[in-house]
PDB file of C-alpha atoms in Angstrom:
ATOM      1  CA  UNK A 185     -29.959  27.480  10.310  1.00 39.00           C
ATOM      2  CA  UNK A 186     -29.762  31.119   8.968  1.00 42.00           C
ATOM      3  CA  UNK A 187     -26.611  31.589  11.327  1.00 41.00           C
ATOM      4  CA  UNK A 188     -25.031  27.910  10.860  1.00 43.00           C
ATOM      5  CA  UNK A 189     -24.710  28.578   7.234  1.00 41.00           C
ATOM      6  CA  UNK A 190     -23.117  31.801   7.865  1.00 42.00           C
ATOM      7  CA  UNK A 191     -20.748  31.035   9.882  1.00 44.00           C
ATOM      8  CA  UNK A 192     -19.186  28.148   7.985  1.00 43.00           C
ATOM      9  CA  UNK A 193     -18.717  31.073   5.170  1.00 43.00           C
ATOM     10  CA  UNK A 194     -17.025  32.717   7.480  1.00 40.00           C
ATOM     11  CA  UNK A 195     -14.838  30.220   8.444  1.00 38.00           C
ATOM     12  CA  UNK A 196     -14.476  28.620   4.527  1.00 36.00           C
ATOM     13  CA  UNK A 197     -12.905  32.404   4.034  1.00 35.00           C
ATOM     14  CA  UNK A 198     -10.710  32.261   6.565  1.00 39.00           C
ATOM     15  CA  UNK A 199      -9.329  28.848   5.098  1.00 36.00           C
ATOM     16  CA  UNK A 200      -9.498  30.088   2.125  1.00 40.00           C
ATOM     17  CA  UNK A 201      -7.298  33.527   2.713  1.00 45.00           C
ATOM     18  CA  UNK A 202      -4.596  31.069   4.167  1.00 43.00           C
ATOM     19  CA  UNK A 203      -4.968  28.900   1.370  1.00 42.00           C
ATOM     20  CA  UNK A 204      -4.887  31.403  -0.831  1.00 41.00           C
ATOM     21  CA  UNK A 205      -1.527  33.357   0.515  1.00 47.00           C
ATOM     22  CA  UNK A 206       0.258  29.739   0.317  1.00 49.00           C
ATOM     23  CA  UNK A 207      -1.502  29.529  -3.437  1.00 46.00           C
ATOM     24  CA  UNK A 208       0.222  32.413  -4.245  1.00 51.00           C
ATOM     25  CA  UNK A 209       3.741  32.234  -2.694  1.00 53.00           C
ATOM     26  CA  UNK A 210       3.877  28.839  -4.550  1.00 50.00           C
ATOM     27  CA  UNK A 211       3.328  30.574  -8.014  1.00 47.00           C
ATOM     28  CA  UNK A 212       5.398  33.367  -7.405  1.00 51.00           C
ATOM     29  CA  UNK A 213       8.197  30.706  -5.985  1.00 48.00           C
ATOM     30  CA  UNK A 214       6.915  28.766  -9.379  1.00 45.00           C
ATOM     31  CA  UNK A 215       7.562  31.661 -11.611  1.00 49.00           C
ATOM     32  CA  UNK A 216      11.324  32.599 -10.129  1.00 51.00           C
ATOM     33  CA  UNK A 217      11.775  28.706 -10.418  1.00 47.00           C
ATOM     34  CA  UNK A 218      10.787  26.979 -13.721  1.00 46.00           C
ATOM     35  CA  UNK A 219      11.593  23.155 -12.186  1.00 44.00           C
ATOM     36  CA  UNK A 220       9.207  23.786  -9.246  1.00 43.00           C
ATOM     37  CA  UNK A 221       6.812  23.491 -12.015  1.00 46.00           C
ATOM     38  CA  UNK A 222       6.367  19.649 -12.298  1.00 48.00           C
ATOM     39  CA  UNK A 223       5.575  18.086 -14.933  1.00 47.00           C
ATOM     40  CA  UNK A 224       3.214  20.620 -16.459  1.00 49.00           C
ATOM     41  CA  UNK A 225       0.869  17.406 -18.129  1.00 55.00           C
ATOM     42  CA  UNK A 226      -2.136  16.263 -17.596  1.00 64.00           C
ATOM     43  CA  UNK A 227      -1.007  12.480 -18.164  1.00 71.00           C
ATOM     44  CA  UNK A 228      -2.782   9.928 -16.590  1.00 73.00           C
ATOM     45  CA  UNK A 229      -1.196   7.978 -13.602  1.00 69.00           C
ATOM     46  CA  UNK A 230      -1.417   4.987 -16.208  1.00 70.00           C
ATOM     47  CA  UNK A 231       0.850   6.826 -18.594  1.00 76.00           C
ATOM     48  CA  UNK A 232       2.953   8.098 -16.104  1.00 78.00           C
ATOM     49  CA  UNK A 233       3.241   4.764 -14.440  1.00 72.00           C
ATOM     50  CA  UNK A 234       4.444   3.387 -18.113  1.00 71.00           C
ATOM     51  CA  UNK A 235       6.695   5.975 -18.837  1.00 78.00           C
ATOM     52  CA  UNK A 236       8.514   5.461 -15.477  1.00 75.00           C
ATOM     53  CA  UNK A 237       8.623   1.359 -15.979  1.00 76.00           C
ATOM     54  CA  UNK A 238       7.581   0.330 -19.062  1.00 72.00           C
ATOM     55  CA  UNK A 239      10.846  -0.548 -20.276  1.00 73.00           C
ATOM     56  CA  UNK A 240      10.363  -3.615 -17.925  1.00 76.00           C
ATOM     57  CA  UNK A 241       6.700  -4.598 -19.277  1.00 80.00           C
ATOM     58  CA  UNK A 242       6.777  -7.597 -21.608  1.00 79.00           C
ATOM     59  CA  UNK A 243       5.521  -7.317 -24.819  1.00 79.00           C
ATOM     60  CA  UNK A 244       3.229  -9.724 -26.515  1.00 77.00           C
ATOM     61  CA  UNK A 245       3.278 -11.829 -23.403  1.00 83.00           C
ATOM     62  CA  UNK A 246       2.850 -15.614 -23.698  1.00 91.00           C
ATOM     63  CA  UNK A 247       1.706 -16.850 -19.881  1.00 93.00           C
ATOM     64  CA  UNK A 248       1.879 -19.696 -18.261  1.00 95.00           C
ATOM     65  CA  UNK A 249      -0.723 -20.831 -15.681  1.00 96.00           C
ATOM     66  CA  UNK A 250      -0.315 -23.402 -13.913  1.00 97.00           C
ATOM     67  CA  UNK A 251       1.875 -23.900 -10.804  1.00 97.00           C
ATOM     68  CA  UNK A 252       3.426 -19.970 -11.996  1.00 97.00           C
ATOM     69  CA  UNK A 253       3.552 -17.745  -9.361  1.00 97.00           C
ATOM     70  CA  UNK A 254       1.478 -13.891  -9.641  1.00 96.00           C
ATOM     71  CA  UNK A 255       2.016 -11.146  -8.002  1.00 96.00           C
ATOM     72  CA  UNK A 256      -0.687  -8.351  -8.704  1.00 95.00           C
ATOM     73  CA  UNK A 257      -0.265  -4.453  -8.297  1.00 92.00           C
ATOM     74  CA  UNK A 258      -2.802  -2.101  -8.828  1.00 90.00           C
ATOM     75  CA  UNK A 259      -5.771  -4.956  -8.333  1.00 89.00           C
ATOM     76  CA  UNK A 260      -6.981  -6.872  -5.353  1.00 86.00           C
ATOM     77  CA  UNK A 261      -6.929 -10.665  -5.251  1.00 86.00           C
ATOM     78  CA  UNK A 262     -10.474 -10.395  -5.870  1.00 90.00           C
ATOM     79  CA  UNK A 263     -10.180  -8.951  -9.509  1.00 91.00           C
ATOM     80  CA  UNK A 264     -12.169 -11.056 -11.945  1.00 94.00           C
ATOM     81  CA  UNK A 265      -8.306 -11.103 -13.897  1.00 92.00           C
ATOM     82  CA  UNK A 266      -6.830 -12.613 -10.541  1.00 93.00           C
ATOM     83  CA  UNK A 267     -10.343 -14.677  -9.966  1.00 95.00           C
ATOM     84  CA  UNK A 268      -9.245 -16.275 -14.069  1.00 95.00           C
ATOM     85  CA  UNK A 269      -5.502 -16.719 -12.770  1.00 95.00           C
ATOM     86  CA  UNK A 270      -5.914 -18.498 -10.099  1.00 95.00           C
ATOM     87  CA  UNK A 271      -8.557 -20.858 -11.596  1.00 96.00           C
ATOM     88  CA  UNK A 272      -6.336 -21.396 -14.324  1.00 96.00           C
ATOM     89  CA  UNK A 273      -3.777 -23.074 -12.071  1.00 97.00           C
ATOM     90  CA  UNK A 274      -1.910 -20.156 -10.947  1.00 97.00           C
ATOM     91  CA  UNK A 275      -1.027 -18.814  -7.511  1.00 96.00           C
ATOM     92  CA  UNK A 276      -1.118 -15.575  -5.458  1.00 94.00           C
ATOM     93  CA  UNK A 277       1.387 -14.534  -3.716  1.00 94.00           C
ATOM     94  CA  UNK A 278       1.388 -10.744  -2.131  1.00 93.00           C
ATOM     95  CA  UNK A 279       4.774  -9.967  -2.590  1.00 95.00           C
ATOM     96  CA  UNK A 280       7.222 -10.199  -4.916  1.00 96.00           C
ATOM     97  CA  UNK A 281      10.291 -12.363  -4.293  1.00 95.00           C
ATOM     98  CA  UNK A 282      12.576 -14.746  -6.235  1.00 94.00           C
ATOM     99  CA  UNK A 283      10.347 -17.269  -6.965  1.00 96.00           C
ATOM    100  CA  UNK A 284       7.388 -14.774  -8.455  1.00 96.00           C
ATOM    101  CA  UNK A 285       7.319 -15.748 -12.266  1.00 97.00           C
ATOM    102  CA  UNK A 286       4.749 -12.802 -13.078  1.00 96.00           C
ATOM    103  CA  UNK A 287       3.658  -9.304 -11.656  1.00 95.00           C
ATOM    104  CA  UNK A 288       0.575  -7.981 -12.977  1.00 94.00           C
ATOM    105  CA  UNK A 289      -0.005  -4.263 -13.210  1.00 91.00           C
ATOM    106  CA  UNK A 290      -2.667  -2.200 -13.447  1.00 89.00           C
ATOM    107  CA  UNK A 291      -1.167   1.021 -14.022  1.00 83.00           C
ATOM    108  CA  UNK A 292      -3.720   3.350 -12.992  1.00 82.00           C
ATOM    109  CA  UNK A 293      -3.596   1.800  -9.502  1.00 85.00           C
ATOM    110  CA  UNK A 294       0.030   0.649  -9.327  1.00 84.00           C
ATOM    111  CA  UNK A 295       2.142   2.074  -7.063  1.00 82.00           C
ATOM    112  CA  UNK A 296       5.890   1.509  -6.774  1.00 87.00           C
ATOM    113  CA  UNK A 297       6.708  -0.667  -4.317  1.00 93.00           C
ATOM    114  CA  UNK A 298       6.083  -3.779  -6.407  1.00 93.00           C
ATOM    115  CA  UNK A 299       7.607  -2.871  -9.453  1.00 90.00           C
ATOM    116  CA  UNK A 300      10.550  -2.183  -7.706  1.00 92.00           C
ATOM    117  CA  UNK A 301      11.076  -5.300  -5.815  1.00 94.00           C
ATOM    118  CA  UNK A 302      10.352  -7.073  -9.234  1.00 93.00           C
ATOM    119  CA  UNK A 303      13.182  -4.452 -10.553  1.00 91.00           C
ATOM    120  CA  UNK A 304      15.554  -5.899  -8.232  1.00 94.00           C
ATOM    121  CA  UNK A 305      14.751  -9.150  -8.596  1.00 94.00           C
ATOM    122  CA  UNK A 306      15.559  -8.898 -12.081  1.00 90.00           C
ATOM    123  CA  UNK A 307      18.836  -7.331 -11.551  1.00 91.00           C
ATOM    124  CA  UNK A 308      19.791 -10.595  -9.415  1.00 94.00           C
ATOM    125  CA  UNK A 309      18.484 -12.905 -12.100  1.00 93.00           C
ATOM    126  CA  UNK A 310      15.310 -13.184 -11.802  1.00 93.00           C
ATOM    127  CA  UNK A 311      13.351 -14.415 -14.925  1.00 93.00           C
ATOM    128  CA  UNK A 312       9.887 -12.186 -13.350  1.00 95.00           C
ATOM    129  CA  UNK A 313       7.517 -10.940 -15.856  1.00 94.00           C
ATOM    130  CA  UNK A 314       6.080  -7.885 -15.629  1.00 92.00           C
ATOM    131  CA  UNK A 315       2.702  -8.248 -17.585  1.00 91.00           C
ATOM    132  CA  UNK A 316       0.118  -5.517 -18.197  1.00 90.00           C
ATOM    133  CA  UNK A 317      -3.439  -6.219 -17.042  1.00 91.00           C
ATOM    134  CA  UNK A 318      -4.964  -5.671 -20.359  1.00 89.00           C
ATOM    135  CA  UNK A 319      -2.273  -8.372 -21.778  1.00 89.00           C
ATOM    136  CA  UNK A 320      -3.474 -10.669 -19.199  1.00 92.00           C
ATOM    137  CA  UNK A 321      -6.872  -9.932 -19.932  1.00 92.00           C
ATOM    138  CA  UNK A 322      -6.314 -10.426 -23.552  1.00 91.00           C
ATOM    139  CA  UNK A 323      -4.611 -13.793 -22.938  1.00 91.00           C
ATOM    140  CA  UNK A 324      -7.351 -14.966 -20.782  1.00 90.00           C
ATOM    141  CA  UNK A 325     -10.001 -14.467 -23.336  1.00 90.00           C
ATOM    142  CA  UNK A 326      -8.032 -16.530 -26.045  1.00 84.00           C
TER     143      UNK A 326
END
Protein backbone atom coordinates (compact mmCIF):
# COMPACT_ATOMS: atom_id res chain seq x y z
CA UNK A 1 0.00 0.00 0.00
CA UNK A 2 3.06 1.97 1.35
CA UNK A 3 4.58 1.70 -2.30
CA UNK A 4 1.13 2.14 -4.35
CA UNK A 5 0.71 5.47 -2.79
CA UNK A 6 4.13 6.42 -3.63
CA UNK A 7 4.28 5.79 -6.77
CA UNK A 8 1.15 7.58 -7.95
CA UNK A 9 3.12 10.77 -6.33
CA UNK A 10 5.57 10.04 -8.42
CA UNK A 11 3.74 9.84 -11.35
CA UNK A 12 1.08 12.97 -10.25
CA UNK A 13 4.70 14.96 -10.43
CA UNK A 14 5.57 13.93 -13.50
CA UNK A 15 2.05 15.16 -14.85
CA UNK A 16 2.31 17.81 -13.03
CA UNK A 17 5.99 19.15 -14.32
CA UNK A 18 4.41 18.81 -17.90
CA UNK A 19 1.47 20.51 -16.84
CA UNK A 20 3.19 22.91 -15.27
CA UNK A 21 5.82 23.90 -18.27
CA UNK A 22 2.54 24.23 -20.60
CA UNK A 23 1.01 26.43 -17.42
CA UNK A 24 3.69 28.57 -17.81
CA UNK A 25 4.38 29.04 -21.56
CA UNK A 26 0.63 29.96 -21.67
CA UNK A 27 1.16 32.93 -19.18
CA UNK A 28 4.22 34.05 -20.53
CA UNK A 29 2.45 33.75 -24.23
CA UNK A 30 -0.56 35.53 -22.05
CA UNK A 31 1.59 38.32 -20.86
CA UNK A 32 3.34 39.19 -24.52
CA UNK A 33 -0.38 38.86 -25.73
CA UNK A 34 -3.12 40.76 -23.80
CA UNK A 35 -6.19 39.11 -26.14
CA UNK A 36 -4.97 35.57 -25.30
CA UNK A 37 -6.36 36.60 -22.06
CA UNK A 38 -10.13 35.82 -22.51
CA UNK A 39 -12.49 37.29 -21.01
CA UNK A 40 -10.82 37.88 -17.66
CA UNK A 41 -14.63 37.42 -15.69
CA UNK A 42 -15.89 35.21 -13.66
CA UNK A 43 -19.52 35.48 -15.30
CA UNK A 44 -21.66 32.74 -15.14
CA UNK A 45 -22.43 30.65 -18.35
CA UNK A 46 -26.07 32.10 -17.71
CA UNK A 47 -24.79 35.63 -18.09
CA UNK A 48 -22.60 34.88 -20.71
CA UNK A 49 -25.22 32.96 -22.55
CA UNK A 50 -27.50 36.36 -22.23
CA UNK A 51 -25.01 38.64 -23.17
CA UNK A 52 -24.28 36.66 -26.39
CA UNK A 53 -28.30 36.29 -27.27
CA UNK A 54 -30.32 38.12 -25.22
CA UNK A 55 -31.15 40.62 -27.66
CA UNK A 56 -33.40 37.79 -29.10
CA UNK A 57 -35.15 36.84 -25.59
CA UNK A 58 -38.69 38.21 -25.33
CA UNK A 59 -39.53 40.31 -22.71
CA UNK A 60 -42.58 40.06 -20.58
CA UNK A 61 -43.63 37.06 -22.57
CA UNK A 62 -47.35 36.31 -23.01
CA UNK A 63 -47.50 32.29 -24.10
CA UNK A 64 -49.68 30.44 -25.70
CA UNK A 65 -50.27 26.72 -24.95
CA UNK A 66 -52.13 24.93 -26.75
CA UNK A 67 -51.42 23.35 -30.17
CA UNK A 68 -47.88 25.94 -29.97
CA UNK A 69 -44.97 24.26 -30.74
CA UNK A 70 -41.63 24.23 -27.88
CA UNK A 71 -38.48 23.69 -28.41
CA UNK A 72 -36.35 23.47 -25.09
CA UNK A 73 -32.49 24.15 -24.67
CA UNK A 74 -30.71 23.78 -21.68
CA UNK A 75 -33.60 21.27 -20.09
CA UNK A 76 -34.65 17.77 -20.90
CA UNK A 77 -38.21 16.93 -21.94
CA UNK A 78 -38.54 15.69 -18.56
CA UNK A 79 -38.23 19.18 -16.78
CA UNK A 80 -41.19 19.76 -14.49
CA UNK A 81 -41.38 23.36 -16.89
CA UNK A 82 -41.63 21.00 -20.07
CA UNK A 83 -43.81 18.30 -17.85
CA UNK A 84 -46.44 21.96 -17.30
CA UNK A 85 -46.04 22.70 -21.19
CA UNK A 86 -46.97 19.89 -22.51
CA UNK A 87 -49.95 19.31 -20.16
CA UNK A 88 -51.03 22.61 -20.93
CA UNK A 89 -51.65 21.69 -24.56
CA UNK A 90 -48.34 22.30 -25.95
CA UNK A 91 -45.94 20.16 -27.95
CA UNK A 92 -42.26 19.06 -28.01
CA UNK A 93 -40.47 19.10 -30.69
CA UNK A 94 -36.40 18.55 -30.48
CA UNK A 95 -35.42 20.82 -32.96
CA UNK A 96 -36.07 23.97 -34.04
CA UNK A 97 -37.58 24.57 -37.48
CA UNK A 98 -40.16 26.87 -39.12
CA UNK A 99 -43.03 25.83 -37.51
CA UNK A 100 -41.45 26.07 -33.69
CA UNK A 101 -43.52 29.02 -32.12
CA UNK A 102 -41.27 28.99 -28.82
CA UNK A 103 -37.65 27.96 -27.68
CA UNK A 104 -37.15 27.76 -24.11
CA UNK A 105 -33.76 28.42 -22.59
CA UNK A 106 -32.18 27.68 -19.70
CA UNK A 107 -29.14 29.59 -19.91
CA UNK A 108 -26.91 27.91 -17.63
CA UNK A 109 -27.31 24.74 -19.73
CA UNK A 110 -27.94 26.21 -23.19
CA UNK A 111 -25.67 25.68 -25.67
CA UNK A 112 -25.69 27.24 -29.14
CA UNK A 113 -26.92 25.16 -31.51
CA UNK A 114 -30.57 25.95 -30.79
CA UNK A 115 -30.45 29.46 -30.46
CA UNK A 116 -28.94 29.64 -33.60
CA UNK A 117 -31.27 27.69 -35.69
CA UNK A 118 -34.06 29.81 -33.94
CA UNK A 119 -31.65 32.90 -35.10
CA UNK A 120 -32.06 31.87 -38.55
CA UNK A 121 -35.33 31.10 -38.50
CA UNK A 122 -36.05 34.47 -37.52
CA UNK A 123 -34.04 36.03 -40.17
CA UNK A 124 -36.38 34.06 -42.78
CA UNK A 125 -39.52 35.16 -41.00
CA UNK A 126 -40.06 33.24 -38.50
CA UNK A 127 -42.38 34.59 -35.70
CA UNK A 128 -40.19 31.97 -32.92
CA UNK A 129 -40.03 33.10 -29.44
CA UNK A 130 -37.23 32.81 -27.56
CA UNK A 131 -38.55 32.64 -23.87
CA UNK A 132 -36.44 32.39 -20.71
CA UNK A 133 -37.16 29.47 -18.38
CA UNK A 134 -37.81 31.57 -15.42
CA UNK A 135 -40.49 33.58 -17.73
CA UNK A 136 -42.02 30.34 -18.46
CA UNK A 137 -41.93 29.37 -15.05
CA UNK A 138 -43.43 32.58 -13.98
CA UNK A 139 -46.24 32.24 -16.55
CA UNK A 140 -47.01 28.80 -15.50
CA UNK A 141 -47.60 29.68 -11.94
CA UNK A 142 -50.15 32.53 -12.88
Amino acid sequence: MVYENSFRRKKTSIISSSTFKKLSNASEEVKKNPEAQGTGSNKSDSELWLEEFGSYVEVAPQIEFEGKLFVFTGLTKSHEAAKQVLANGGEYRSSISGKTDYLIVNPDNAGKTKIDAAIEQKKKGSSIKVIMLEDLVSVLEE
